[in-house]
Amino acid sequence: MIGRVTTETPWWRDAVIYQVYIRSFADSDGDGIGDLAGLTDRLGYLADLGVDAVWINPWYASPQVDNGYDVADYRAVEPAYGTLADAEKLIARAHEHGLRVIPDLVPNHLSAEHAWFREALAAGPGSPERARFVFRPGRGPDGAEPPTNWRAHFGGPAWTRVAGPDGGPGEWYLHLFDPGQPDLDWRNAEVRAEFESVLRFWFDRGVDGFRVDVAHGLVKDPGLPDLADVDDLTGASLGPGAHPFADRDEVQEIYESWRRIAEEYPGARMFVAEAWVPSPERLARYVSPGRLHTAFNFDFLLAPWEPAALREAIDTTTGYLHGVGAPATWVLENHDVVRAPSRYGRRRDGAVDVALGERRARAAFVLMAALPGGVYVYQGQELGLPQVDDIPDEALRDPTWERSGHTERGRDGSRVPLPWTAGGSSFGFGPDGGDAPWLPQPDWFGRYAVDVESDDAGSTLALVRAALARRAALDALGEGPLTWESEPGDPVLSFRRGPGFACVVNLAAAPVPLPEHAEVLLTSAPLDDGLLPADCAVWLSVG
Ligand code: GLC
């Protein structure tokens, strides 16, 4: 049996899920790009870390304009990552290790190299092939202006003009991300049927669920109205469900049909939504009965390292999710955001105090692992890796860099290939002497290598291993109630899980005494003469 499945609690309600950014995890063949065989070789490391499942960023055939979020064929594996047989082997080996496998599904858009988009270009205006996408004539004289004023997430207009049948300027197509990622029209029945078939293709091959990319997107207002606030990409400035391309109520029907498919399969298959929405109330709609199982709680990730903000994020999320019977899903890092030690260590002047950020990130992890529900760990988070802020301009690969006209450096700093060993030409990411990693690693990366941290009882790796082992062993953790002991406004957060467990996080400037306890189970940093230092979290067994 895999993981912590019991008859009462499906595994996904309190799982620890490790995010593998496949391109940057482990390179088995020395081409500088991580691959499925590299991941398969390292499954033992993940099982020892104490996680229940792996979410793997898109492994499909892709021109890699957005590192695989531009899928050219949903039923084929990216050749740089391996083959379909490698994916099947990975799934089988992971299951042998007791790990579940959750690929990424990218339904909002596909690649401009996908057969459907090529057919759409060839077939011309008004064709059923174009009806799978959002093609429109332009506005203004000669249709030279885009159909709406919408901006793409990576910068620039959300529309690109294609050639008309006569070779002159023709229609425009919508792409909320890069021009290489045309948006699908989810009002089209063929689009819906295709993704249902893709789900079955991978469920038939044994995957245990999917992370749903841009789950708040998909359905657009067919009237394509202009936005009053072009910077509002999630709907915060409009009423609930009123944004033309974000968080529209109609997306939920799609998820209801997917849930029915997941339930046809044995073994509790699951979905986790990447839904950037304006409020926890809106997030709860994605995980209401009969829809997706879980959704990342980004309010917690976005909260500053301040007691009131963290408490508020915890309470509002658990409150709304509890209301619909869904578990909370906590996340502090992923491939789109600045790594926690750099985020929490950033001072007002923009400089980063890495030591402070690392202390806080360790405390935040200990806090997160004590919260009710499931937890995500992004590769390298277990090593305490900071953001790599100084990747040379010419090495940047995130489309944000080009699309913003070199004003936004983008997300590459959280995607640098992992250091496995202190030595070696790529710190063990690939075979020694192989091609340079696809993003350069800084000289200091070796300090955070897995082999260095494995030998250091004070390392972040040791802390994460201990926290996950404790979490798995303690009945009070995972799903269940949380009761605050501290008052709102206290600089020290303190709560109980079950009758015998307490977590205390000191966000005050000075050390504080611990509450009465039987045993100290875990601390994010050594106690200071029995006191809990600033920016430190502790787990206690209490009477
Ligand atoms: C999601 C992914 C991000 C990607 C975008 C477009 O936000 O997490 O990496 O660029 O979708 O697919």
XYZ file of C-alpha atoms and ligand atoms in Angstrom:
555
model
C 0.000 0.000 0.000
C 1.241 3.475 -0.866
C 1.647 6.299 1.628
C -0.646 6.910 4.540
C -3.891 5.672 3.053
C -6.486 4.786 5.615
C -10.151 4.149 5.148
C -10.985 7.379 6.994
C -8.553 9.854 5.415
C -7.749 9.806 1.708
C -3.999 10.303 1.312
C -4.272 13.689 -0.424
C -5.953 15.387 2.538
C -2.715 15.596 4.506
C 0.028 14.496 2.111
C 3.518 15.982 1.914
C 4.135 16.538 -1.788
C 7.567 17.340 -3.224
C 7.685 19.517 -6.336
C 10.206 18.395 -8.935
C 11.204 21.011 -11.485
C 12.346 18.268 -13.802
C 14.663 20.433 -15.892
C 16.692 21.309 -12.796
C 16.468 18.213 -10.589
C 19.045 15.668 -11.828
C 20.675 15.246 -15.236
C 21.448 11.554 -15.906
C 22.941 11.891 -19.400
C 25.136 14.985 -19.094
C 23.336 17.282 -21.532
C 22.894 19.956 -18.867
C 19.130 19.343 -18.579
C 17.437 17.330 -15.830
C 15.541 14.254 -16.971
C 13.187 11.469 -15.931
C 16.001 8.937 -15.509
C 17.777 11.398 -13.184
C 14.623 11.657 -11.092
C 14.091 7.886 -11.108
C 17.655 7.432 -9.771
C 16.940 9.813 -6.892
C 13.587 8.453 -5.732
C 15.324 6.902 -2.725
C 16.398 10.387 -1.615
C 12.781 11.573 -1.788
C 11.441 8.540 0.049
C 14.065 9.105 2.792
C 13.090 12.756 2.996
C 9.664 11.544 4.083
C 7.394 12.832 1.326
C 4.302 11.009 0.101
C 4.197 12.121 -3.529
C 5.977 14.080 -6.231
C 4.432 16.763 -8.408
C 6.482 17.026 -11.589
C 6.450 20.180 -13.723
C 5.405 19.531 -17.348
C 7.256 16.584 -18.882
C 5.469 16.728 -22.265
C 6.996 17.297 -25.698
C 7.472 21.048 -25.979
C 9.571 23.702 -27.716
C 10.344 24.862 -24.126
C 9.422 28.491 -24.677
C 8.162 28.461 -21.080
C 10.047 25.359 -19.855
C 7.311 22.940 -20.846
C 4.241 25.065 -20.077
C 3.932 25.225 -23.859
C 2.877 21.683 -24.702
C 3.199 20.435 -28.282
C 1.932 16.910 -27.564
C 0.194 15.947 -24.312
C 0.701 12.227 -24.964
C 4.456 12.358 -25.601
C 7.409 13.043 -23.316
C 9.857 15.857 -24.046
C 12.849 14.140 -25.732
C 15.326 16.065 -23.547
C 13.602 14.481 -20.510
C 13.244 10.943 -21.889
C 10.539 8.793 -23.433
C 7.063 7.600 -22.603
C 8.685 4.353 -21.444
C 10.866 6.399 -19.033
C 7.725 8.045 -17.641
C 6.094 4.660 -17.169
C 9.232 3.366 -15.460
C 9.330 6.412 -13.203
C 5.693 5.895 -12.188
C 6.302 2.211 -11.437
C 9.539 2.835 -9.464
C 7.949 5.687 -7.513
C 5.095 3.407 -6.510
C 7.622 0.798 -5.354
C 9.121 3.495 -3.109
C 5.681 4.331 -1.736
C 5.598 7.636 -3.619
C 2.686 8.840 -5.735
C 3.201 10.714 -8.987
C 1.353 13.902 -9.956
C 2.193 15.375 -13.364
C 1.328 18.925 -14.324
C -1.615 19.443 -16.669
C -1.591 22.609 -18.788
C -5.140 23.175 -20.053
C -5.363 26.947 -20.515
C -3.042 27.080 -23.506
C -0.859 24.843 -25.613
C 2.193 25.397 -27.775
C 2.139 27.253 -31.066
C 3.903 24.092 -32.336
C 0.967 21.840 -31.318
C -0.727 20.198 -34.328
C -3.998 21.980 -33.489
C -2.472 25.425 -33.731
C -0.697 24.656 -36.990
C -4.015 23.367 -38.372
C -5.733 26.528 -37.176
C -3.225 28.734 -38.983
C -3.550 26.684 -42.173
C -7.360 26.469 -42.104
C -8.017 30.199 -41.912
C -10.737 32.447 -40.431
C -14.112 30.966 -39.532
C -12.836 27.350 -39.620
C -13.562 24.716 -36.953
C -9.786 24.463 -36.492
C -9.627 28.130 -35.442
C -12.686 27.693 -33.213
C -10.517 25.703 -30.763
C -8.653 28.952 -30.026
C -9.609 32.592 -29.548
C -9.056 34.172 -32.966
C -10.645 37.563 -33.666
C -10.316 40.348 -36.218
C -8.441 43.376 -34.930
C -9.956 46.747 -34.135
C -9.389 50.086 -35.768
C -8.610 50.850 -39.403
C -7.356 47.682 -41.157
C -7.781 45.722 -37.919
C -4.339 46.860 -36.874
C -5.236 47.188 -33.179
C -5.577 44.097 -30.916
C -9.179 42.971 -30.225
C -8.931 43.998 -26.539
C -6.552 45.934 -24.301
C -5.554 42.800 -22.321
C -1.912 42.397 -21.345
C -0.017 39.082 -21.283
C 1.320 37.861 -17.925
C 4.897 37.953 -19.205
C 4.474 41.495 -20.593
C 3.243 43.014 -23.861
C -0.198 42.622 -25.452
C -2.125 39.351 -24.986
C -2.766 39.173 -28.749
C -0.579 38.415 -31.748
C -1.593 38.969 -35.358
C -1.218 36.172 -37.918
C -1.104 36.304 -41.697
C -4.408 36.268 -43.574
C -5.261 33.847 -46.400
C -3.796 36.306 -48.931
C -0.537 36.558 -47.016
C -1.376 40.065 -45.745
C -2.168 40.886 -42.086
C -5.008 38.692 -40.784
C -6.697 37.776 -37.482
C -5.292 38.031 -33.982
C -5.059 35.158 -31.483
C -5.200 35.359 -27.701
C -2.259 34.304 -25.529
C -2.431 35.263 -21.887
C 1.205 34.194 -21.542
C 3.846 34.057 -24.304
C 2.877 34.279 -28.006
C 4.174 30.679 -28.142
C 1.304 29.692 -25.801
C -2.022 30.272 -27.633
C -5.087 30.091 -25.345
C -7.684 27.428 -26.006
C -11.401 28.210 -26.194
C -12.970 26.122 -23.456
C -16.475 26.743 -24.826
C -15.464 24.425 -27.649
C -16.621 20.809 -27.157
C -13.565 19.370 -28.921
C -11.271 21.099 -26.434
C -13.180 19.624 -23.508
C -13.207 16.141 -25.025
C -9.488 16.281 -25.807
C -8.480 17.078 -22.236
C -10.771 14.391 -20.848
C -8.960 11.978 -23.147
C -5.552 13.287 -21.998
C -6.549 12.754 -18.355
C -7.496 9.170 -19.130
C -4.275 8.610 -21.106
C -2.180 9.349 -18.017
C -4.553 7.909 -15.418
C -4.394 4.677 -17.454
C -0.597 4.825 -17.036
C -0.924 4.999 -13.272
C -0.486 8.651 -12.358
C -2.090 9.525 -9.046
C -3.364 12.972 -9.887
C -2.625 16.234 -11.650
C -1.582 19.730 -10.724
C -3.875 21.970 -12.792
C -1.961 24.890 -14.281
C -3.726 28.279 -14.369
C -6.924 26.673 -13.048
C -8.522 30.117 -12.711
C -8.101 30.751 -16.448
C -9.581 28.527 -19.169
C -12.971 30.178 -19.705
C -13.128 33.688 -21.159
C -16.030 36.106 -21.497
C -17.057 35.583 -25.148
C -17.874 39.307 -25.415
C -14.148 40.002 -24.869
C -14.647 43.310 -23.052
C -11.736 45.646 -22.408
C -10.347 45.738 -18.870
C -10.683 48.989 -16.921
C -7.507 48.064 -15.019
C -5.141 46.288 -17.411
C -2.863 45.274 -14.544
C -5.606 43.280 -12.847
C -4.873 39.733 -13.990
C -6.855 37.912 -11.296
C -10.073 39.858 -10.829
C -9.283 41.772 -7.651
C -10.675 45.035 -9.069
C -13.958 43.546 -10.321
C -16.878 41.760 -8.695
C -16.819 37.982 -8.111
C -16.654 36.101 -11.415
C -16.747 39.347 -13.417
C -13.203 39.353 -14.825
C -13.150 38.518 -18.555
C -10.430 35.867 -18.305
C -9.797 35.045 -14.646
C -11.805 33.082 -12.117
C -15.029 32.944 -14.098
C -17.767 30.821 -12.565
C -18.032 28.670 -15.707
C -14.636 27.000 -15.054
C -16.196 24.938 -12.291
C -18.232 22.824 -14.732
C -14.967 21.665 -16.298
C -13.632 20.560 -12.923
C -16.851 18.730 -12.122
C -16.393 16.642 -15.265
C -12.727 15.963 -14.391
C -13.638 14.903 -10.860
C -16.056 12.356 -12.284
C -13.251 10.937 -14.439
C -10.812 10.767 -11.495
C -13.403 8.874 -9.505
C -13.769 6.227 -12.180
C -10.224 5.143 -11.306
C -9.210 3.153 -8.233
C -6.774 4.463 -5.614
C -7.968 7.995 -4.784
C -6.610 9.988 -7.743
C -6.509 13.734 -7.025
C -6.202 17.244 -8.450
C -4.471 20.284 -7.016
C -5.419 23.632 -8.499
C -3.061 26.471 -9.205
C -5.736 29.136 -8.854
C -4.682 32.754 -8.340
C -7.942 34.251 -7.096
C -8.806 37.395 -5.164
C -10.056 35.781 -1.939
C -10.181 32.531 0.061
C -13.918 32.546 -0.521
C -13.325 32.305 -4.273
C -10.650 29.637 -3.738
C -13.142 27.494 -1.838
C -15.302 27.265 -4.979
C -12.566 25.231 -6.715
C -12.577 22.607 -3.963
C -16.300 22.474 -3.254
C -17.869 18.997 -3.293
C -17.644 17.349 -6.718
C -14.878 19.683 -7.977
C -11.094 19.598 -7.514
C -9.703 17.987 -4.373
C -7.195 20.622 -3.272
C -5.894 24.080 -4.230
C -2.649 25.821 -3.280
C -3.117 28.429 -0.599
C -1.098 31.320 -1.978
C -2.266 33.768 0.724
C 0.037 31.980 3.171
C 2.935 32.091 0.691
C 2.366 35.781 0.000
C 2.005 36.759 3.668
C 4.894 38.789 5.071
C 6.800 37.388 8.056
C 4.477 39.108 10.504
C 2.321 37.405 13.122
C -1.004 39.056 12.226
C -0.626 38.392 8.502
C 0.325 34.743 8.999
C -2.476 34.141 11.474
C -5.002 35.787 9.192
C -3.863 33.678 6.206
C -4.132 30.515 8.286
C -7.539 31.336 9.752
C -9.320 32.599 6.677
C -8.098 29.748 4.502
C -8.916 26.986 6.923
C -12.260 28.643 7.671
C -13.435 28.834 4.081
C -12.049 25.439 3.117
C -13.520 23.773 6.179
C -16.855 25.225 5.112
C -16.770 23.185 1.904
C -15.168 20.088 3.445
C -11.794 20.543 1.732
C -8.359 20.307 3.371
C -5.958 23.243 3.325
C -2.848 22.959 1.125
C 0.183 24.907 2.344
C 3.021 26.068 0.163
C 5.947 28.424 0.782
C 7.920 28.023 -2.441
C 7.491 27.001 -6.046
C 9.147 27.632 -9.410
C 7.291 30.937 -9.906
C 8.191 32.784 -6.701
C 11.313 34.026 -4.921
C 12.725 31.350 -2.618
C 11.713 31.770 1.034
C 15.137 32.606 2.561
C 15.514 35.506 0.125
C 11.905 36.606 0.462
C 11.925 36.644 4.246
C 15.405 38.155 4.384
C 14.750 41.081 2.051
C 15.209 44.385 3.830
C 13.441 47.641 3.001
C 16.434 48.840 0.956
C 16.131 45.725 -1.247
C 19.271 44.031 0.081
C 18.899 40.464 1.365
C 20.060 39.385 4.822
C 20.454 35.705 3.951
C 21.155 34.553 7.502
C 17.976 36.214 8.758
C 15.988 34.891 5.800
C 17.254 31.354 6.403
C 16.247 31.475 10.081
C 12.797 32.652 9.133
C 12.398 30.152 6.303
C 13.297 27.317 8.683
C 10.786 28.611 11.234
C 8.161 29.016 8.519
C 8.688 25.416 7.424
C 8.247 24.153 10.970
C 5.096 26.272 11.281
C 3.729 25.053 7.938
C 4.357 21.386 8.720
C 2.265 21.752 11.892
C -0.768 23.228 10.125
C -3.849 21.150 9.311
C -3.929 19.714 5.799
C -1.331 18.984 3.126
C 2.107 20.494 2.546
C 4.232 21.122 -0.567
C 8.040 21.232 -0.607
C 9.738 22.719 -3.664
C 13.019 21.089 -4.693
C 15.908 22.804 -2.931
C 13.625 24.196 -0.218
C 14.742 21.250 1.937
C 18.312 22.520 1.485
C 17.415 26.115 2.405
C 18.565 27.317 -1.022
C 18.286 31.090 -1.411
C 17.251 32.737 -4.676
C 20.091 33.141 -7.182
C 19.829 36.873 -7.783
C 22.818 37.411 -10.050
C 22.298 35.149 -13.065
C 24.010 37.016 -15.937
C 21.507 38.703 -18.268
C 22.573 36.612 -21.254
C 21.903 33.382 -19.320
C 18.303 34.256 -18.380
C 15.734 31.876 -19.940
C 12.379 32.929 -18.437
C 10.259 34.433 -21.257
C 9.459 37.272 -18.855
C 12.922 38.725 -19.507
C 12.369 39.161 -23.262
C 8.654 39.925 -23.109
C 9.118 42.689 -20.546
C 11.702 44.367 -22.740
C 14.452 43.411 -20.242
C 12.774 45.187 -17.339
C 11.708 42.069 -15.371
C 14.350 39.390 -14.788
C 11.728 36.731 -14.168
C 11.758 33.487 -12.233
C 15.024 31.767 -13.202
C 16.577 32.520 -9.798
C 14.413 29.851 -8.158
C 15.030 27.323 -10.959
C 18.803 26.875 -10.857
C 19.816 23.168 -11.089
C 20.181 21.474 -7.695
C 23.541 20.948 -5.969
C 23.849 17.284 -4.967
C 27.563 17.248 -4.105
C 30.019 19.891 -2.882
C 32.353 19.005 -5.753
C 31.957 18.118 -9.406
C 31.571 20.329 -12.440
C 27.842 20.862 -11.823
C 27.784 20.076 -8.074
C 26.529 16.595 -8.942
C 23.517 17.822 -10.935
C 24.931 15.964 -13.942
C 27.846 13.610 -14.501
C 31.223 15.246 -13.860
C 32.540 16.853 -17.047
C 29.119 16.853 -18.737
C 27.572 19.871 -20.420
C 27.119 22.977 -18.280
C 23.701 23.129 -16.569
C 21.046 24.982 -18.581
C 21.126 27.785 -15.979
C 24.490 28.612 -14.389
C 25.011 27.638 -10.752
C 26.767 30.178 -8.503
C 30.075 29.224 -6.832
C 28.468 29.207 -3.406
C 25.929 26.517 -4.393
C 28.181 23.732 -3.080
C 27.603 24.932 0.498
C 23.993 23.797 0.153
C 24.739 20.454 -1.515
C 22.807 17.393 -0.412
C 25.999 15.551 0.616
C 27.173 18.498 2.758
C 23.829 18.925 4.480
C 23.361 15.178 4.974
C 26.463 15.184 7.210
C 25.391 18.226 9.228
C 22.873 17.712 12.039
C 22.203 21.471 12.061
C 21.402 21.735 8.340
C 18.055 22.633 6.841
C 17.977 19.162 5.258
C 18.303 17.578 8.700
C 15.531 19.846 9.999
C 13.157 19.012 7.137
C 13.813 15.266 7.486
C 13.166 15.450 11.228
C 10.035 17.559 10.806
C 8.526 15.238 8.206
C 9.349 12.122 10.234
C 7.754 13.646 13.345
C 4.771 14.847 11.361
C 4.146 11.351 9.987
C 4.433 9.801 13.441
C 2.228 12.267 15.323
C -1.505 11.632 15.151
C -2.173 15.276 16.073
C -0.648 16.514 12.807
C -2.066 16.372 9.302
C -5.838 16.867 9.188
C -7.698 17.993 12.314
C -8.499 21.080 14.349
C -6.138 23.914 15.263
C -6.741 25.892 18.455
C -4.960 29.170 19.068
C -3.379 29.685 22.465
C -2.004 33.124 21.603
C -4.250 36.164 21.240
C -4.703 37.969 17.932
C -2.050 40.699 17.866
C 0.493 38.715 19.929
C 3.955 38.735 18.355
C 4.306 35.077 19.355
C 2.036 32.615 17.518
C 1.060 29.645 19.616
C -1.470 26.949 18.830
C -2.431 23.420 19.749
C -3.117 20.483 17.502
C -4.956 17.744 19.374
C -4.647 17.645 23.146
C -0.930 16.844 23.360
C 0.820 18.979 20.737
C 1.713 22.678 20.614
C 3.573 24.799 18.077
C 5.057 28.155 19.063
C 6.594 30.641 16.629
C 8.457 33.659 17.966
C 8.030 36.644 15.650
C 9.031 39.081 18.393
C 12.455 40.745 18.441
C 13.694 39.007 21.616
C 13.699 35.448 23.009
C 10.572 34.325 24.889
C 9.973 31.594 27.478
C 8.339 28.377 26.317
C 4.899 27.461 27.614
C 4.698 24.571 30.027
C 5.537 21.364 28.205
C 6.599 17.750 28.638
C 9.141 17.557 25.828
C 10.682 19.671 23.078
C 10.018 17.688 19.892
C 11.638 19.917 17.274
C 13.115 23.405 17.002
C 13.995 25.383 13.888
C 17.124 26.706 15.671
C 18.769 25.840 19.021
C 17.021 27.192 22.113
C 18.755 30.040 23.903
C 19.177 28.985 27.516
C 15.739 27.374 27.430
C 14.191 30.407 25.706
C 12.736 30.421 22.191
C 14.888 32.837 20.135
C 13.456 35.398 17.728
C 12.441 33.997 14.324
C 12.369 30.474 15.666
C 9.596 27.847 15.818
C 9.238 24.895 18.178
C 7.062 21.793 18.478
C 6.231 20.707 22.009
C 4.466 17.781 23.552
C 2.175 19.213 26.180
C 0.007 17.695 28.866
C 1.713 28.714 -14.230
C 3.062 28.071 -14.075
C 4.087 28.984 -14.664
C 3.790 29.150 -16.129
C 2.365 29.635 -16.343
C 1.946 29.480 -17.770
O 1.593 29.885 -13.512
O 3.291 27.768 -12.731
O 5.393 28.528 -14.476
O 4.668 30.075 -16.692
O 1.448 28.908 -15.584
O 1.674 28.137 -18.065
